[in-house]
XYZ file of C-alpha atoms in Angstrom:
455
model
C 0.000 0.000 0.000
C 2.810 2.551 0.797
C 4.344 1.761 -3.089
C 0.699 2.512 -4.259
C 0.490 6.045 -2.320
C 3.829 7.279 -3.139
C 2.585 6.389 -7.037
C -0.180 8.640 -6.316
C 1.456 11.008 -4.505
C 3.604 11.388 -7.585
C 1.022 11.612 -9.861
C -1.294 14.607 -8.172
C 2.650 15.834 -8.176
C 3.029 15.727 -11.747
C -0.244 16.867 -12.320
C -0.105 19.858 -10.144
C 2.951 21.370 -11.991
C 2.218 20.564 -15.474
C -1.546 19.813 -16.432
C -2.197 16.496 -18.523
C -3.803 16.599 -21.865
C -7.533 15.093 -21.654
C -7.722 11.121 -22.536
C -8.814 10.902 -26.237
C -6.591 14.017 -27.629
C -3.227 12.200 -27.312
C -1.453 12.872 -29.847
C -1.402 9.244 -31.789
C -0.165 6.519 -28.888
C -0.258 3.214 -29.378
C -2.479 0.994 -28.505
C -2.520 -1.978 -26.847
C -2.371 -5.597 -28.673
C -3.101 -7.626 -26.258
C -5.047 -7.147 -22.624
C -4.955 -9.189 -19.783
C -8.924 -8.781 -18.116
C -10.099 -9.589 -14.653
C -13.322 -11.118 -13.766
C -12.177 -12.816 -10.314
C -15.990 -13.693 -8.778
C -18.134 -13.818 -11.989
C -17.464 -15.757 -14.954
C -18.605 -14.049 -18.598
C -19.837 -17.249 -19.408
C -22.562 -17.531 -17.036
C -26.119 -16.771 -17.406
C -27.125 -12.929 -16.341
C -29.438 -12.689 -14.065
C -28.911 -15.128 -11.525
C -25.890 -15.465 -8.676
C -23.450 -13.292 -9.090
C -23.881 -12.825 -12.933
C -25.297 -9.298 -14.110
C -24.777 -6.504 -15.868
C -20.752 -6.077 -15.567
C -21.148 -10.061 -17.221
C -22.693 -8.741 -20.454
C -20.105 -5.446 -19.819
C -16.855 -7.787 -20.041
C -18.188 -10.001 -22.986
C -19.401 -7.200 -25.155
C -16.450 -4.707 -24.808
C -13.813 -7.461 -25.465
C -15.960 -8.836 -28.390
C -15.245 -5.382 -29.663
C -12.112 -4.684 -28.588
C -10.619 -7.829 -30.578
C -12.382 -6.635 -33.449
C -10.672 -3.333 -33.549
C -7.455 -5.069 -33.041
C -6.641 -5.815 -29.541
C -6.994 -9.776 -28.508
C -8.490 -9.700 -25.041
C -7.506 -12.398 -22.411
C -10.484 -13.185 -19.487
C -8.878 -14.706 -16.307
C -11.949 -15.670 -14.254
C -12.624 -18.394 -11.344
C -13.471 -22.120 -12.561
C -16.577 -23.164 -10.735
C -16.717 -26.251 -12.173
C -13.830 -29.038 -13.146
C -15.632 -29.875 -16.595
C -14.852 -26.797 -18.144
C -11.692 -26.162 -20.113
C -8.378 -23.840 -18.920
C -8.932 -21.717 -21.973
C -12.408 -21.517 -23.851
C -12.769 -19.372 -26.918
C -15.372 -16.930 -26.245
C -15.047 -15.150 -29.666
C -12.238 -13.938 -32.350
C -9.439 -12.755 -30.395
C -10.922 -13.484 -26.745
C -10.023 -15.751 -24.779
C -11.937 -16.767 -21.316
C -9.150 -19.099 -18.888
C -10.362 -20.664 -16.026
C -7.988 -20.160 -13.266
C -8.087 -22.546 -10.234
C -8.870 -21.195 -6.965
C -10.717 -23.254 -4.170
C -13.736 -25.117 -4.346
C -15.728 -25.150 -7.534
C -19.042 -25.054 -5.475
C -20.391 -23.289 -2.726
C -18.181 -20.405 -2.328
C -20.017 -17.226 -1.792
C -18.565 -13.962 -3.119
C -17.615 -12.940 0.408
C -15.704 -15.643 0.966
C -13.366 -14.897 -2.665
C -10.466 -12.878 -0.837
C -9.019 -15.647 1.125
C -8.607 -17.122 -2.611
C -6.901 -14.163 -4.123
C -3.569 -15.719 -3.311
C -4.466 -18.931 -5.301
C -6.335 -17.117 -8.387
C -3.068 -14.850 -8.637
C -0.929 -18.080 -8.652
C -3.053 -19.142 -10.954
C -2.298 -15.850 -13.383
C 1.033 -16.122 -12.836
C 1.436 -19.567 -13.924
C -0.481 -18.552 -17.582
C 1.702 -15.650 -17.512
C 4.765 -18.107 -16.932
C 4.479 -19.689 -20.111
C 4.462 -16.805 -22.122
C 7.418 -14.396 -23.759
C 7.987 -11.061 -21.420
C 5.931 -8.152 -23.256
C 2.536 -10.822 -23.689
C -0.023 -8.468 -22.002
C 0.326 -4.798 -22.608
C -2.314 -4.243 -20.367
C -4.583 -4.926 -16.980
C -8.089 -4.189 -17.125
C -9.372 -5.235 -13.573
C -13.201 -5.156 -12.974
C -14.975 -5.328 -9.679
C -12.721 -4.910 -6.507
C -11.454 -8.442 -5.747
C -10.173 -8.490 -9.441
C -8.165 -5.402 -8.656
C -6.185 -6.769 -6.157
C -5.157 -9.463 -8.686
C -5.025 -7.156 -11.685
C -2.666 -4.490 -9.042
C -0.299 -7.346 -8.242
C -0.025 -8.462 -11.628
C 0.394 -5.043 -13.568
C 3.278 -4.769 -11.012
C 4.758 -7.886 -11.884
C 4.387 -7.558 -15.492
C 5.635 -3.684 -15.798
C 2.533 -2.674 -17.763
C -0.222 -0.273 -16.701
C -3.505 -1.114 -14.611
C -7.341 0.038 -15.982
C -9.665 -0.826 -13.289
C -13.697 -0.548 -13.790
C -15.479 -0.447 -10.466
C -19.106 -1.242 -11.722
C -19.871 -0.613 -8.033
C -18.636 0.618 -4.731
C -18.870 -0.673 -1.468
C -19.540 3.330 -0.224
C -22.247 4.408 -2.862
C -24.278 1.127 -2.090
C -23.628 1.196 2.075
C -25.053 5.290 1.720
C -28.584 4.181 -0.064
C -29.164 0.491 1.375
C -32.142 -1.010 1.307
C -34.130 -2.065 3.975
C -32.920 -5.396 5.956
C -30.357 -5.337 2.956
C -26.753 -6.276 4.210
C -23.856 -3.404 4.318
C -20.470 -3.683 2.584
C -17.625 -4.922 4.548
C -15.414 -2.498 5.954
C -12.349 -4.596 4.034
C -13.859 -4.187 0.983
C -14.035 -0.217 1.359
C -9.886 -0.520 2.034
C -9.351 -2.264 -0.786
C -11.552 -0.508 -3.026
C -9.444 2.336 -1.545
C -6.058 0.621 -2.232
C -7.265 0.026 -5.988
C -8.253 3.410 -6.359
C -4.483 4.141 -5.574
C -2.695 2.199 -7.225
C -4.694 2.389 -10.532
C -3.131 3.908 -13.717
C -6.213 4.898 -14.916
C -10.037 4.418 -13.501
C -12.878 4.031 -15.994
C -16.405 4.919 -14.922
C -20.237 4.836 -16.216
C -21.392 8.181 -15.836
C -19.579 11.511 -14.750
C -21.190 10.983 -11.295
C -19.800 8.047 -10.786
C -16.266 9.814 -11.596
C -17.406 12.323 -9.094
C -18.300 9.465 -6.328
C -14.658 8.031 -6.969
C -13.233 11.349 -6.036
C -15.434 12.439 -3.397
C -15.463 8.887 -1.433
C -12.213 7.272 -2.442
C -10.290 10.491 -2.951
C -9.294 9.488 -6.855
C -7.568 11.953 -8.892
C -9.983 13.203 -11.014
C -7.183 13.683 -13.708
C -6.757 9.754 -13.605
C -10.593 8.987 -14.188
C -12.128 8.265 -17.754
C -16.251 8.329 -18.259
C -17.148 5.800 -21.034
C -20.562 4.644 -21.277
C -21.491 1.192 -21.611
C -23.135 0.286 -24.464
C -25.691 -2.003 -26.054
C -25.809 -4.608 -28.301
C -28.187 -2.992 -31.079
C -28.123 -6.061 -32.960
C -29.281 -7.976 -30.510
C -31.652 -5.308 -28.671
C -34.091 -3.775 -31.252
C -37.015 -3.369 -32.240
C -37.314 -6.478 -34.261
C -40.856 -7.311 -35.359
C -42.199 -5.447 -32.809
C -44.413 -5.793 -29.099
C -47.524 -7.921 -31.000
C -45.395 -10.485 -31.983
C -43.312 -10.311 -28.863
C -46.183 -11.246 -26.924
C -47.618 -14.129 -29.118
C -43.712 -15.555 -28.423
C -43.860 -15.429 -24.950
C -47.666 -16.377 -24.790
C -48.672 -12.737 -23.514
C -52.389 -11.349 -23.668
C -51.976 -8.526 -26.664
C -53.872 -6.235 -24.468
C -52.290 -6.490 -21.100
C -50.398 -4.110 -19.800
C -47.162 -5.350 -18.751
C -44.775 -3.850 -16.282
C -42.099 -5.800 -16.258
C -38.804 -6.623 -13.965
C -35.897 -8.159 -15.499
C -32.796 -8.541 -13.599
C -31.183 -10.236 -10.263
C -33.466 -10.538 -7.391
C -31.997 -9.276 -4.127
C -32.773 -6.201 -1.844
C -30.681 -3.528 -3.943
C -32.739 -3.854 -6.949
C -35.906 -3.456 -4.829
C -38.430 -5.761 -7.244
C -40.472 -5.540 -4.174
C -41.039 -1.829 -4.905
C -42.759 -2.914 -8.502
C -45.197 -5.380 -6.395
C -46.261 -2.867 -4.058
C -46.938 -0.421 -6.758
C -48.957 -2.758 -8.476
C -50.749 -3.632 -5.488
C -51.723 0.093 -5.118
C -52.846 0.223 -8.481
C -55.669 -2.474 -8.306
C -56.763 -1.101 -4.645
C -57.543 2.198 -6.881
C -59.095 0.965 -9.601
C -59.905 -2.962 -9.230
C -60.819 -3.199 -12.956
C -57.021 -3.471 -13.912
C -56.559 -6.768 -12.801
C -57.962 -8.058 -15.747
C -55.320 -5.934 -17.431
C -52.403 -6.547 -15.470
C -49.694 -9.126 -16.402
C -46.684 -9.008 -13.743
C -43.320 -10.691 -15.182
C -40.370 -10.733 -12.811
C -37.682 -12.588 -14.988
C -34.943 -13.391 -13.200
C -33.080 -15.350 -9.753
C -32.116 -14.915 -5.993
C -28.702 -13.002 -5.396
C -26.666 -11.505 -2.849
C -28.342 -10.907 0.077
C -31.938 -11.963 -2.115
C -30.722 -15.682 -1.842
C -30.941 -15.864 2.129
C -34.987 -15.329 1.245
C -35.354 -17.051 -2.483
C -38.930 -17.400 -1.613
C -39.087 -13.714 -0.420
C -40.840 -12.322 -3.324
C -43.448 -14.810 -4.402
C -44.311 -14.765 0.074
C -44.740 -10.524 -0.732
C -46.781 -10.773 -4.213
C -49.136 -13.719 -1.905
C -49.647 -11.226 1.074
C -50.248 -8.233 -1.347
C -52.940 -10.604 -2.690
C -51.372 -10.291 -6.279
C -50.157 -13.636 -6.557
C -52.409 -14.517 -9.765
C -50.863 -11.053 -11.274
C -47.347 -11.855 -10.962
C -45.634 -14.552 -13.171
C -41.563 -15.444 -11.966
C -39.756 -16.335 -14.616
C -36.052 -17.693 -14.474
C -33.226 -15.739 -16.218
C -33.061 -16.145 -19.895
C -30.428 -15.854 -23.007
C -30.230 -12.688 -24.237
C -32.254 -13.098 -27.263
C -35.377 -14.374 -25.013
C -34.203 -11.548 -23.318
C -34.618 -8.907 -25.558
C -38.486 -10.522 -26.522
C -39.293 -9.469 -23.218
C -38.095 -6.025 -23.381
C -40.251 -6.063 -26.565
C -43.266 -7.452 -25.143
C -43.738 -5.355 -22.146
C -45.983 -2.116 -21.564
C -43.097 -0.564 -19.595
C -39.691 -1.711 -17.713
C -40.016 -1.045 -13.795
C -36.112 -0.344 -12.438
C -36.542 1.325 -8.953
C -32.593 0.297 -7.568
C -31.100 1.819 -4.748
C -27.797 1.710 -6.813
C -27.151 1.260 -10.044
C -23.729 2.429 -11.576
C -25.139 2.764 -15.059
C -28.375 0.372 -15.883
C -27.771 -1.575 -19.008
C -31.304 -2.854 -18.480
C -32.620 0.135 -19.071
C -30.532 1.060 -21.926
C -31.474 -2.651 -23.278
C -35.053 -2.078 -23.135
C -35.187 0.954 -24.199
C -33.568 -0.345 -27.354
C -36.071 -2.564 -28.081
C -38.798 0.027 -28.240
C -39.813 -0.254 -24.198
C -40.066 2.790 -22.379
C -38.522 2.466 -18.631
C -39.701 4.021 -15.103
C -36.830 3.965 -12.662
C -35.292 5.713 -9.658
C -33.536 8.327 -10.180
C -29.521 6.933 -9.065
C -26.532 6.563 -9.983
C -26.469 6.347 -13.819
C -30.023 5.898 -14.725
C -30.355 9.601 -15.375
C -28.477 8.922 -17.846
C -29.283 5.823 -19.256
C -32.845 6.903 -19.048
C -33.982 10.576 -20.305
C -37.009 11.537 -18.251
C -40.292 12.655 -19.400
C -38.849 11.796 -23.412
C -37.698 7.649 -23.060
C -39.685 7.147 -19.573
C -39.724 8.715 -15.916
C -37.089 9.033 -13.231
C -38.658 8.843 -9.373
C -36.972 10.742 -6.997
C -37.256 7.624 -4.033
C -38.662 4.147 -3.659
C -42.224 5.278 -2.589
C -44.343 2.494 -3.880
C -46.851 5.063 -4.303
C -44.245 7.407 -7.007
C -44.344 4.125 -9.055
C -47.586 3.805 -9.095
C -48.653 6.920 -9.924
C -46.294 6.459 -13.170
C -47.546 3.302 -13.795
C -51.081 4.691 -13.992
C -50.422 6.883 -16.682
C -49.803 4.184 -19.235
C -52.701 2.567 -17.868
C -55.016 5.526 -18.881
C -53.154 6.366 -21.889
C -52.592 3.141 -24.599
C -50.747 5.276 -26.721
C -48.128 6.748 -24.148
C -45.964 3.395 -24.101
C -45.797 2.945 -28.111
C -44.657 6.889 -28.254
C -41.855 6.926 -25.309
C -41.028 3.520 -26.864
C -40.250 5.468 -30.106
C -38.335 8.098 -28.459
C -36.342 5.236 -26.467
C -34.841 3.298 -29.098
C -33.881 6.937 -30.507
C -32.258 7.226 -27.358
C -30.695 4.198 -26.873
C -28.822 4.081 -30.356
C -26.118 6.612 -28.606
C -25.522 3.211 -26.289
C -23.379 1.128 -29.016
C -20.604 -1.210 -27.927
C -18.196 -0.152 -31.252
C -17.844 3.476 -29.434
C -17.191 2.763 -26.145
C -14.575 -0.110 -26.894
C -13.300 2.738 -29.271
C -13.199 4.978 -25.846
C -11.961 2.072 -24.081
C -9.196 1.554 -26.285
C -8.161 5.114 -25.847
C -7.810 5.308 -22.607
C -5.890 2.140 -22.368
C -3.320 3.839 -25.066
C -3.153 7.029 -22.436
C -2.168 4.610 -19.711
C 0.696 3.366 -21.885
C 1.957 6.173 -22.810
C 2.159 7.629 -19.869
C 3.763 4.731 -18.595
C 6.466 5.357 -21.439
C 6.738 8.392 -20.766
C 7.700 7.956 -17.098
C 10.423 4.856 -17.775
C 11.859 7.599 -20.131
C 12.210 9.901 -17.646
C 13.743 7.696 -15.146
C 15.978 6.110 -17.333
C 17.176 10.012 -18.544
C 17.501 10.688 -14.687
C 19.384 7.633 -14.350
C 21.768 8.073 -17.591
């Protein structure tokens, strides 16, 4: 940790007496052509939705699918869970996904990962052995435990670190949900030791470069903002909501509010069955209307209560309203973005929302609190509403005007898939790649210097 200050301390040094150029107008450096990424705890293989896989899964697998087709070959170092699976599975052209090795396949919960950051960084270093010195150019590090890996390694290798947060143990411990369990404290010091040691940071949304400065003290000359993006391929529009629903065996004339993502306390699901509970207390005649789908599984702290939900939706005497479904592919995915009325996102903390970018994509307009980077992802009052809260009662009041209007979800739908076409993967591996070519050339820059001092 003391190494990792001074680096800083040298940094805000250099920065203080001569200012450094913004990211993307470097003047032509090179970029990488070939990056080492961390997933420690989540493997980009696994399904979304469930466990520990979410949206920094679909993150990882999109940007290096379009990083190796711009040129750099992306390598995935992630935890085997299983002994079936290979050391090194080709996930696309140019990326690779290796399985490293460290402790049981089964029945390790993400708290328990740091006592095997020792063995996964053995792990790296023995893939690392059996390669010529110069392999990786890079470290791209996502999620804290992989930046304690990625910080050891970028050390070892003489090569800069990138580390993504996706989320911090701060932001989410400052809007927790009820009964939902806090952050360690050792995950706030190493989030903290990351943040120091880090060539560069990338975030979602300029708020969350403003959270990394105000909570972890990061210099704000060190932090990039790059979007996520969307697959627009994959998320459109397609043949439309009509067909959609005769897919997915939907009544044409419901109106469908839908949740799509992992089921735990921080994403607050319960918020869209209370809502819809209000609803048919108001006006009982919508239950004929109503169709509920919650499409997704227990995680985190959700999986101590798996039951939790359907126990709520049974008490709130909604049960027949509400249909669970488990997580899907993507491309069942994206029919249920298309068949809804309206996605329902009310999170405590999200650090961008590619749900709601997704949806929005495909046409479906999006009510969801206003954190983090959904104000972003989501432009209220054009592509859908922001609520200010987790007020059952907000959501239901913006529920009810798509109830009373049929035409207000086909023309925010419109507006969203306008919106969501600035969300495309190409541009922010472009960005991506950018900032990993700052990183190395400021990293020339310094060995130059020290080797001059040195001469």
């Amino acid at each position: 940790m003391s190494q990792s200050v001074s680096r800083l301390g040298q940094r805000r040094a250099r920065s203080e007496r001569a200012p450094r150029q913004p990211f993307l107008r470097l003047p032509g450096p090179r970029r990488p052509r070939r990056v080492a990424m961390f997933s420690v705890h989540t493997s980009p293989l696994h399904q979304p939705g469930t466990g520990d896989a979410g949206g920094m899964n679909v993150y990882i697998v999109e940007l290096a699918r379009q990083l190796a087709a711009q040129g750099t070959e992306v390598e995935i170092f992630t935890r085997a869970t299983t002994g079936a699976l290979d050391p090194c599975v080709e996930l696309a052209p140019g990326v690779l996904v290796r399985h490293i090795d460290a402790g049981p396949y089964e029945g390790l919960a993400k708290e328990e990962l740091p006592a095997q950051l020792c063995a996964f960084t053995h792990g790296v270093m023995q893939v690392w052995a059996g390669h010529r010195p110069g392999y990786y150019d890079l470290v791209h590090s996502h999620y804290w435990l992989s930046g304690h890996v990625g910080w050891l390694a970028a050390e070892r290798w003489g090569v800069p670190l990138v580390h993504a947060m996706h989320t911090m143990a701060k932001v989410k411990n400052a809007a927790l949900a009820e009964g939902d369990t806090p952050e360690p404290a050792a995950r706030v010091i190493g989030e903290t030791q990351i943040v120091r040691a880090a060539d560069r940071l990338i975030a979602n949304t300029d708020e969350e470069a403003g959270e990394l400065a105000f909570h972890y003290g990061a210099d704000p000359s060190g932090t990039a903002v790059v979007h996520p993006g969307v697959n627009l391929d994959r998320f459109c529009e397609a043949d439309g909501r009509a067909a959609a629903r005769h897919r997915l065996g939907l009544p044409q004339d419901a109106l469908i509010p839908l949740f799509a993502g992992r089921i735990q306390p921080l994403k607050a699901p319960d918020v869209l069955l209370r809502a819809v509970a209000l609803l048919v207390d108001e006006d009982p005649r919508l239950r004929s209307r109503l169709v509920v789908p919650v499409v997704g599984g227990p995680s985190g702290s959700g999986l101590a209560k798996p039951e939790g939900l359907q126990k709520l939706a049974a008490k709130l005497g909604i049960a027949d309203l509400v249909s669970f479904r488990p997580p899907v592919g993507q491309e069942q995915l994206a029919d249920w973005y298309r068949a809804a009325s309206v996605l329902v996102m009310p999170s405590y903390s999200e650090s961008f929302g590619l749900v709601a970018a997704e949806a929005q994509a495909c046409g479906t307009p999006v009510v969801a609190a206003a954190v983090g980077g959904l104000p972003v992802a989501v432009r209220d009052g054009v592509s859908g509403y922001l609520v200010a809260g987790h007020d059952p009662a907000e959501y239901a009041r913006a529920l009810r005007r798509f109830a009373a209007d049929p035409h207000l979800a086909p023309r925010l739908g419109e507006a969203a898939a306008r919106h969501a076409q600035g969300f495309g993967w190409g541009a922010a591996a472009s960005a991506t790649a950018e900032v990993y070519a700052a990183a190395m050339h400021e990293r020339r820059g310094r060995l130059r210097s020290l080797h001059g001092l040195h001469g």
